[in-house]
GROMACS .gro file of C-alpha atoms in nm:
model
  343
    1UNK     CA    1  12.122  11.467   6.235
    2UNK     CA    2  12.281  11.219   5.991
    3UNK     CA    3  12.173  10.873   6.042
    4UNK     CA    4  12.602  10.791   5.959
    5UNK     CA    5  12.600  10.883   6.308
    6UNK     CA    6  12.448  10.625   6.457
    7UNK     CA    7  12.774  10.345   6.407
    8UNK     CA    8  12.693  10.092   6.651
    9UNK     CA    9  12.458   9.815   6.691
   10UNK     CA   10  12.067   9.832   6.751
   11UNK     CA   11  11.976   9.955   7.058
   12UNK     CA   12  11.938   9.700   7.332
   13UNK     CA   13  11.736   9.562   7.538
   14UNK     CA   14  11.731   9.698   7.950
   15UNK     CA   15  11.660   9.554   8.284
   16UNK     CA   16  11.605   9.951   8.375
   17UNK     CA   17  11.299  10.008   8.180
   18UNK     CA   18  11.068  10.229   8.365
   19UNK     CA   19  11.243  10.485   8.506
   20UNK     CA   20  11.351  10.844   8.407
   21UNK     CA   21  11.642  10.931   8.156
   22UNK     CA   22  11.781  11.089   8.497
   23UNK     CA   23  11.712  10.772   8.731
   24UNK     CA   24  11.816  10.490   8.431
   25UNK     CA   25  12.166  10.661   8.360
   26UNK     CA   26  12.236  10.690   8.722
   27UNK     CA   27  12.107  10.276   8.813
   28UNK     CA   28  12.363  10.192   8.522
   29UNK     CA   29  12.645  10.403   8.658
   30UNK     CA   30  12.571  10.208   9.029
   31UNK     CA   31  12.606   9.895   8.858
   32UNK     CA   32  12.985   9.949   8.894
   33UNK     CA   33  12.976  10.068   9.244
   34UNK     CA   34  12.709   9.802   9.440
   35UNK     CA   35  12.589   9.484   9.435
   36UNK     CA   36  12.250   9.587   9.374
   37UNK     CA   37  12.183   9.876   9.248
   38UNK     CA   38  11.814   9.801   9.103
   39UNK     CA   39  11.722   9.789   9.512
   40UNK     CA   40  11.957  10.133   9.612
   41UNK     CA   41  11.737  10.293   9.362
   42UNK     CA   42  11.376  10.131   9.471
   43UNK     CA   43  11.477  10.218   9.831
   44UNK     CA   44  11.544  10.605   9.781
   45UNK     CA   45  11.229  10.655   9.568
   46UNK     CA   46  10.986  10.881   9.735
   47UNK     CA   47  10.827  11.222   9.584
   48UNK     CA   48  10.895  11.588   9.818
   49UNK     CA   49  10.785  11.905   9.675
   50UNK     CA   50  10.853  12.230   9.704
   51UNK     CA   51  10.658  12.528   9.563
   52UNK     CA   52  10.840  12.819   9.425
   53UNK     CA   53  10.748  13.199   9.299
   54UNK     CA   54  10.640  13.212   8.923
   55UNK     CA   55  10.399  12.888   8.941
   56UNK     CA   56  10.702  12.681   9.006
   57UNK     CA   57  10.734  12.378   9.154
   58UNK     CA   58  11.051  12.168   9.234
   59UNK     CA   59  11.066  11.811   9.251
   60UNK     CA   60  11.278  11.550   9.464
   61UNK     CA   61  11.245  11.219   9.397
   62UNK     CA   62  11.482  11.022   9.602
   63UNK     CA   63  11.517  11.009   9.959
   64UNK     CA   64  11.897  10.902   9.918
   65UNK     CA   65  12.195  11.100   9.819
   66UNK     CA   66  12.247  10.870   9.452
   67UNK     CA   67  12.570  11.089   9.375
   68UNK     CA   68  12.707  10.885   9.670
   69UNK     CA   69  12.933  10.623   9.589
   70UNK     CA   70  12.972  10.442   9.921
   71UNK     CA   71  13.377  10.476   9.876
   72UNK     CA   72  13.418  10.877   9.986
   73UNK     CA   73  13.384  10.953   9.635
   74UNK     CA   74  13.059  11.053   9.488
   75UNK     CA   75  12.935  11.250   9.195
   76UNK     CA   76  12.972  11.619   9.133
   77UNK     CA   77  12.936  11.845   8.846
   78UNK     CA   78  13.178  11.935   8.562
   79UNK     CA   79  13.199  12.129   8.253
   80UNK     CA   80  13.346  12.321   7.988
   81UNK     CA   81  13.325  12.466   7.669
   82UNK     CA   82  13.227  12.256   7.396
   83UNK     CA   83  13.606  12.274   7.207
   84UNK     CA   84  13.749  12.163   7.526
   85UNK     CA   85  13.434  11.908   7.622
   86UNK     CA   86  13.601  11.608   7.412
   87UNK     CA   87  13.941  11.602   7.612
   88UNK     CA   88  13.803  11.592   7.905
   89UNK     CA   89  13.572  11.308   7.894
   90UNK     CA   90  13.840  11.119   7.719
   91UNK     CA   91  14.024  11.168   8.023
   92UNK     CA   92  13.722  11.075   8.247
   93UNK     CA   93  13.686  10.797   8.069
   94UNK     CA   94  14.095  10.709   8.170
   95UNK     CA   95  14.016  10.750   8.507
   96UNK     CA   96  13.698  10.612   8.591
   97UNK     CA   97  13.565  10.444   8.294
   98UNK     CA   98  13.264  10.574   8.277
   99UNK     CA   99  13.086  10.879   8.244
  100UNK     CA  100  12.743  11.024   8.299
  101UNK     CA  101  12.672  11.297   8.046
  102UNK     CA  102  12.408  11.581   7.987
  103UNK     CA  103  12.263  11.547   7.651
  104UNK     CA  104  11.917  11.722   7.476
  105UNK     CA  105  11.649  11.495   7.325
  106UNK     CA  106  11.604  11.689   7.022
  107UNK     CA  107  11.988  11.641   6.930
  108UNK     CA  108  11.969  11.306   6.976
  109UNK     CA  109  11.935  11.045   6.629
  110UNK     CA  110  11.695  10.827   6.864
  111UNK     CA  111  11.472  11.034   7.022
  112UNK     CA  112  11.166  11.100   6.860
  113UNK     CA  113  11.166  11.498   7.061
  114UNK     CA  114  11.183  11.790   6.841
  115UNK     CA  115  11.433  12.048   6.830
  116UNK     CA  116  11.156  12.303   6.961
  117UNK     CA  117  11.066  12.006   7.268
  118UNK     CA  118  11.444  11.905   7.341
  119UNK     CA  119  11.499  11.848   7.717
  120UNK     CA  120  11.776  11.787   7.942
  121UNK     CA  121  11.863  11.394   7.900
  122UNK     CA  122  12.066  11.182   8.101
  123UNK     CA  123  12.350  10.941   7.876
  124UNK     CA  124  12.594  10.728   7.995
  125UNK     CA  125  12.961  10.678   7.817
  126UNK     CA  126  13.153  10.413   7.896
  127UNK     CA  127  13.419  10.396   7.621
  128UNK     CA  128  13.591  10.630   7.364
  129UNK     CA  129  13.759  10.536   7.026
  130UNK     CA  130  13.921  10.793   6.835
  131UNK     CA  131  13.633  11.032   6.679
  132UNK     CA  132  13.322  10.819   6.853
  133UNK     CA  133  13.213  10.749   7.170
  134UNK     CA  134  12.967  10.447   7.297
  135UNK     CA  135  12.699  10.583   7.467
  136UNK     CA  136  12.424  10.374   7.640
  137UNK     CA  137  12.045  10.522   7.684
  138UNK     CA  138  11.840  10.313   7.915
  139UNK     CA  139  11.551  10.522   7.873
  140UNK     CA  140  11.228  10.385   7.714
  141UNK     CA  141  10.912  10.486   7.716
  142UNK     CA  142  10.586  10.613   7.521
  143UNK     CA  143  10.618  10.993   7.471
  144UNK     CA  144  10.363  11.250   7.317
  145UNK     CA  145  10.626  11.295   7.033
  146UNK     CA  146  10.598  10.899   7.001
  147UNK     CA  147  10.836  10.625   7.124
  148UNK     CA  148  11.129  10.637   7.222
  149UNK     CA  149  11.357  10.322   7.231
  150UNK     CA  150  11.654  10.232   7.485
  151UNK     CA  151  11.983  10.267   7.271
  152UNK     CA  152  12.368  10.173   7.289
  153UNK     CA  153  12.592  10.228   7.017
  154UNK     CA  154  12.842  10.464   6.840
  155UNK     CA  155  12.794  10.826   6.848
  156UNK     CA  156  13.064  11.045   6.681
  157UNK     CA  157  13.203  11.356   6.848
  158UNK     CA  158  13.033  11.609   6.635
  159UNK     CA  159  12.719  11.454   6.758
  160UNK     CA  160  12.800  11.425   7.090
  161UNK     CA  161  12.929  11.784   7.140
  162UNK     CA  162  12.585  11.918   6.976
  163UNK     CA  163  12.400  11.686   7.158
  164UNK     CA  164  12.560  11.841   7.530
  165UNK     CA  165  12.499  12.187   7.412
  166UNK     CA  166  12.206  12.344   7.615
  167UNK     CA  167  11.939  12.507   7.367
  168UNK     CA  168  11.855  12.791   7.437
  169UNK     CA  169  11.459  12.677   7.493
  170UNK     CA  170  11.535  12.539   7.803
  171UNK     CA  171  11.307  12.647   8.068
  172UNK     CA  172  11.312  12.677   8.435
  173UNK     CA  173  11.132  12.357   8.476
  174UNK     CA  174  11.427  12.173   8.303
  175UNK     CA  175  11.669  12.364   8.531
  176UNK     CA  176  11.493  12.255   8.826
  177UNK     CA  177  11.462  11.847   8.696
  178UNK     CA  178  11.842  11.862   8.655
  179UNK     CA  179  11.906  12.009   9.003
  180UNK     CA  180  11.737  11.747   9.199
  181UNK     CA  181  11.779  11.472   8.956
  182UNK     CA  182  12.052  11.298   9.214
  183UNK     CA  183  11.771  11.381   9.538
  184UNK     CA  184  12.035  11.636   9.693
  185UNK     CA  185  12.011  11.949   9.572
  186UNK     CA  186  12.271  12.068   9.345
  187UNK     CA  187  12.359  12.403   9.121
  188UNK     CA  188  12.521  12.261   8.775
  189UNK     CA  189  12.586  12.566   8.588
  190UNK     CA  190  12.360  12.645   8.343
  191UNK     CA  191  12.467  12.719   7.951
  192UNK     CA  192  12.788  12.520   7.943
  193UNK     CA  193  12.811  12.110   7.826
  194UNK     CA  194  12.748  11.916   8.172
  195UNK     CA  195  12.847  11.560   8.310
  196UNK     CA  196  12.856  11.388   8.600
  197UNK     CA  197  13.191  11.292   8.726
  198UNK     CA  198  13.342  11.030   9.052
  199UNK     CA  199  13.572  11.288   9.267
  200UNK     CA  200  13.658  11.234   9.629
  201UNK     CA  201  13.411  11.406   9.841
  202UNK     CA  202  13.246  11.428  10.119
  203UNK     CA  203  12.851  11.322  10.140
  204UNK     CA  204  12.598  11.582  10.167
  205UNK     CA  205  12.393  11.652  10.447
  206UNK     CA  206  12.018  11.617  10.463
  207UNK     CA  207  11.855  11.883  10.363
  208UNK     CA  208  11.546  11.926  10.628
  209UNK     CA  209  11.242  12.020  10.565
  210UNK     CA  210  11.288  12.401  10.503
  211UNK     CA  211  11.004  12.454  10.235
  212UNK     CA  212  10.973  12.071  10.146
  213UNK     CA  213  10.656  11.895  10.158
  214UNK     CA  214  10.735  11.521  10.201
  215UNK     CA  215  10.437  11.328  10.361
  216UNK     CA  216  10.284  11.129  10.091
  217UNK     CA  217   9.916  11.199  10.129
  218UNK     CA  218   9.996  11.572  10.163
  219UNK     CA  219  10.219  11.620   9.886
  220UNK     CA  220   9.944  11.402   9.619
  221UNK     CA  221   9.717  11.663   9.795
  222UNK     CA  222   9.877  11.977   9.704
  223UNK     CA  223   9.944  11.829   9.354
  224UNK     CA  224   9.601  11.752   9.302
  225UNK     CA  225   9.531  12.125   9.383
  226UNK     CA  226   9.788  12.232   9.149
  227UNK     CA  227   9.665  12.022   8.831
  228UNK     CA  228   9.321  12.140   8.912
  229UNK     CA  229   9.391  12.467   8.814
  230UNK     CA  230   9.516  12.372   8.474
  231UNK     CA  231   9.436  12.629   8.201
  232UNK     CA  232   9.502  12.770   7.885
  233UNK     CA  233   9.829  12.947   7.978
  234UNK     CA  234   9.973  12.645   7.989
  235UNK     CA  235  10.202  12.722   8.286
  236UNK     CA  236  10.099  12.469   8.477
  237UNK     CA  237  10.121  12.207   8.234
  238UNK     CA  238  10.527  12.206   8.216
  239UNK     CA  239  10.539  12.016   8.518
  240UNK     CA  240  10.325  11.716   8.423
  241UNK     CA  241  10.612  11.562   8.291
  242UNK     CA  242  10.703  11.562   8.658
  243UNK     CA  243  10.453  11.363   8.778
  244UNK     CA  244  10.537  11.150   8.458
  245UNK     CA  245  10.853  11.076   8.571
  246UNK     CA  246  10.690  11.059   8.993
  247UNK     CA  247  10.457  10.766   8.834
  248UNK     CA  248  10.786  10.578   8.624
  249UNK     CA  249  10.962  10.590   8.985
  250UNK     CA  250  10.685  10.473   9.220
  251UNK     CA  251  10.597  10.177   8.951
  252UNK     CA  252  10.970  10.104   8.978
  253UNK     CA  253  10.953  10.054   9.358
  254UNK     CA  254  10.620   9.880   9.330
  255UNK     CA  255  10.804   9.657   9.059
  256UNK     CA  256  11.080   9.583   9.295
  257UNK     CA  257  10.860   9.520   9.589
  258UNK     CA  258  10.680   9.248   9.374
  259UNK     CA  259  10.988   9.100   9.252
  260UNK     CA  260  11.238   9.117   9.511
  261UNK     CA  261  11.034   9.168   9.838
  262UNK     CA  262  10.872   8.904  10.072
  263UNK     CA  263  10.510   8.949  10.065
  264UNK     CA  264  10.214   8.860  10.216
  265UNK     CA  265   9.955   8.787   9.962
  266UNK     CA  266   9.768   9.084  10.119
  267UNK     CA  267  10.046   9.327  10.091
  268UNK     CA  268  10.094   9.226   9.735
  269UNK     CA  269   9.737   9.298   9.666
  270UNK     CA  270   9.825   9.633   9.817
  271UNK     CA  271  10.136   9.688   9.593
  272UNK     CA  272   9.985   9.577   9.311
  273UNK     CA  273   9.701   9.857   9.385
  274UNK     CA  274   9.959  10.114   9.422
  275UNK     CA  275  10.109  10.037   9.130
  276UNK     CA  276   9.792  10.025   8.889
  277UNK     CA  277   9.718  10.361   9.059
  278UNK     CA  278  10.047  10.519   8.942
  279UNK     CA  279  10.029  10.375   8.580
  280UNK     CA  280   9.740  10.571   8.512
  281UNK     CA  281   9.791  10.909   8.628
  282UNK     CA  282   9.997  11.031   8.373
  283UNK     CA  283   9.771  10.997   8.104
  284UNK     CA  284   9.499  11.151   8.267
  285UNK     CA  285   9.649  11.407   8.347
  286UNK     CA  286   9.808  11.481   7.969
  287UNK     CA  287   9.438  11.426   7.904
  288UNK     CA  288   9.355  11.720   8.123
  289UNK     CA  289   9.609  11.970   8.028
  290UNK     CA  290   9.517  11.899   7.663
  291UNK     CA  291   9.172  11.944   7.718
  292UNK     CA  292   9.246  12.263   7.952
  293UNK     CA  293   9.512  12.425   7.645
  294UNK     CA  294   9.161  12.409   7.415
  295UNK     CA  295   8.968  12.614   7.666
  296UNK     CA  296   8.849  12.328   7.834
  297UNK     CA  297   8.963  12.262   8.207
  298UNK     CA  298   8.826  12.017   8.370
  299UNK     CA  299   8.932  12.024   8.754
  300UNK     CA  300   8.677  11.733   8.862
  301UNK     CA  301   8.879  11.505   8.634
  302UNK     CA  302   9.185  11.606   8.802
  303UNK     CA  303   9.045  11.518   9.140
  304UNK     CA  304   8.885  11.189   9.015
  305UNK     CA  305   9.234  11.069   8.920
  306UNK     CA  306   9.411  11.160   9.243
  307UNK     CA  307   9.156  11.020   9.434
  308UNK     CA  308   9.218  10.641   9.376
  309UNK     CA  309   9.616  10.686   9.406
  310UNK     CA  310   9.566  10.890   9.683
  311UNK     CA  311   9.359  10.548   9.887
  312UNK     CA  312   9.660  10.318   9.709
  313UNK     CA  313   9.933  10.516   9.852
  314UNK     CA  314   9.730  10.566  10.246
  315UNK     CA  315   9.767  10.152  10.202
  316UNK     CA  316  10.068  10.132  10.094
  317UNK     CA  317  10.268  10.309  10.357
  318UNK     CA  318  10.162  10.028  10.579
  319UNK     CA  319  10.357   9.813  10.342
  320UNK     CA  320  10.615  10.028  10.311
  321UNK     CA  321  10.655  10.076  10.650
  322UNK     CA  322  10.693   9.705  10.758
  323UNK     CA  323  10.978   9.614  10.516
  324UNK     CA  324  11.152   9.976  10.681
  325UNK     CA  325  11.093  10.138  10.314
  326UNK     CA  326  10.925  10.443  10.476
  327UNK     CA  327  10.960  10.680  10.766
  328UNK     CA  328  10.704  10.949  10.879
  329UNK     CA  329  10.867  11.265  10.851
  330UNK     CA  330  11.146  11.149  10.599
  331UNK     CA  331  11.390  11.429  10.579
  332UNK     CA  332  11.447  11.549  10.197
  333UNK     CA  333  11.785  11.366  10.143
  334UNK     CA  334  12.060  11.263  10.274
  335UNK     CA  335  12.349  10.910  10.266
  336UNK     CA  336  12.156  10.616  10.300
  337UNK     CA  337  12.336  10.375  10.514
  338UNK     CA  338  12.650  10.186  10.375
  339UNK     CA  339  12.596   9.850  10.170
  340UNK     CA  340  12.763   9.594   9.962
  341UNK     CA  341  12.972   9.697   9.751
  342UNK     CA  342  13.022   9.546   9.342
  343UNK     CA  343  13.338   9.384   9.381
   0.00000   0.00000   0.00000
């Protein structure tokens, strides 16, 4: 990509540092809908899995339904193909003034992913000016393709369009990420430009337990099973971005529980915990499927790092559970009860 397509400012600072492309886009696009936002997102963080044929696994990581907009609108799915992609965010952008779209990190100027690595990323535009569009990317973070920054400025439409268009490298895991990314499951279609779009809808149901493992301790069990059996393949390895983005979520509530949250000095202690334990899972466990893609598994390691998060988290539902942040049998998702409004 041309660097003439990056015609804004540098990319700014965010109070949403920490989560997922998915997660960030969506706190931002709340900002116009509640009062706080930061705490609808803390609130619906939990991690349910569900194992799937082919070594799959599927991820939920909010309790809440986030496409709800507490106003009977919420968001749904759209597309197109990419020559008709431009008019229709424009008029989006009309109606609602704002716009969540589907971009790929290896299209993006900013993004340190390669073509070969591109994933499905969440972007937010918010205004349109003749042939560019200003999109804001909360995301940061330190990736293994190297650092990426968060970023608002002007994009141009030729950018944009290539950006949306799915590569044809995506896999099933990427599929998956986007269908749950909102905690209800949806079905965008795959192979056309996506976005996210306000429309007048009913909320969705909870979805039960059909399949879903949602008890804390016995989904970080069946995880650490999982990673154990890391190998050369390589199959396996897909979804430790998963548990990346698990570990950016739960340090995000633990954040927000720090911050925000009235705390004993005990249960701080025990938040604090929870949140060192989080931090370093990730790492490890890149550590382990690099080691296994050599010929080198190395299961004990595995274990060894679930085993402290596993103690944080057994102490932390007591937390949790006090301030009304958890409940034992927590159905996969559903509307989380109405609250204030942004003005």
């Amino acid at each position: 990509m041309s660097p003439n397509a990056l015609l804004g400012p540098p990319p700014v600072t965010t109070t949403e540092v920490g989560l997922s492309c998915y997660t960030a886009a969506v706190a931002r696009y709340l900002s116009q809908a509640y009062v706080d936002p930061a705490g609808r997102i803390a609130r619906s963080i939990r991690l349910a899995v569900r194992v799937l044929p082919g070594d799959l696994l599927a991820f939920s990581h909010h309790r809440h339904d986030l496409a709800d907009l507490g106003n009977g609108t919420r968001l749904i799915w759209r597309h197109a193909p990419v020559t008709a992609v431009g008019d229709r965010l424009a008029a989006e952008l009309a109606r609602a003034g704002q716009v969540i779209v589907v971009g790929h990190t290896g299209a993006l100027p900013w993004s340190p992913a390669s073509i070969e690595d591109s994933a499905p990323h969440f972007l937010l535009v918010n205004r349109h000016d003749r042939d560019r569009w200003w999109v804001v990317d909360e995301f940061a973070a330190l990736l293994p393709s190297g650092r990426q920054e968060p970023f608002a400025g002007w994009v141009d439409t030729r950018t944009l369009l290539a950006a949306m268009t799915p590569p044809r490298t995506l896999g099933p895991e990427h599929h998956l990420r986007t269908a749950y990314a909102l905690g209800v499951p949806t079905a965008p279609p795959p192979g056309r430009p996506l976005w996210l779009a306000a429309r007048p809808a009913a909320p969705e149901p909870a979805a039960g337990h059909s399949g879903w493992h949602t008890e804390p301790l016995a989904v970080l069990d069946l995880l650490a099973d999982f990673f154990a059996g890391l190998d050369a393949a390589g199959r396996r390895a897909r979804f430790v971005e998963d548990l990346w983005a698990a570990a950016q979520h739960h340090t995000y509530r633990c954040s927000y529980l720090l911050d925000r949250v009235d705390l004993s000095p005990g249960q701080r202690r025990t938040v604090a915990a929870a949140r060192g334990a989080w931090e370093a899972l990730p790492m490890a466990l890149r550590f382990a499927a690099d080691s296994a893609a050599r010929g080198r598994p190395r299961p004990a390691l595995v274990a060894a790092s679930f085993a402290p998060l596993r103690r944080a988290e057994h102490d932390l539902i007591t937390v949790l559970t006090a301030h009304g942040w958890h409940r034992s049998g927590d159905v996969l998702a559903g509307s989380e009860p109405r609250e204030k409004r942004a003005a």
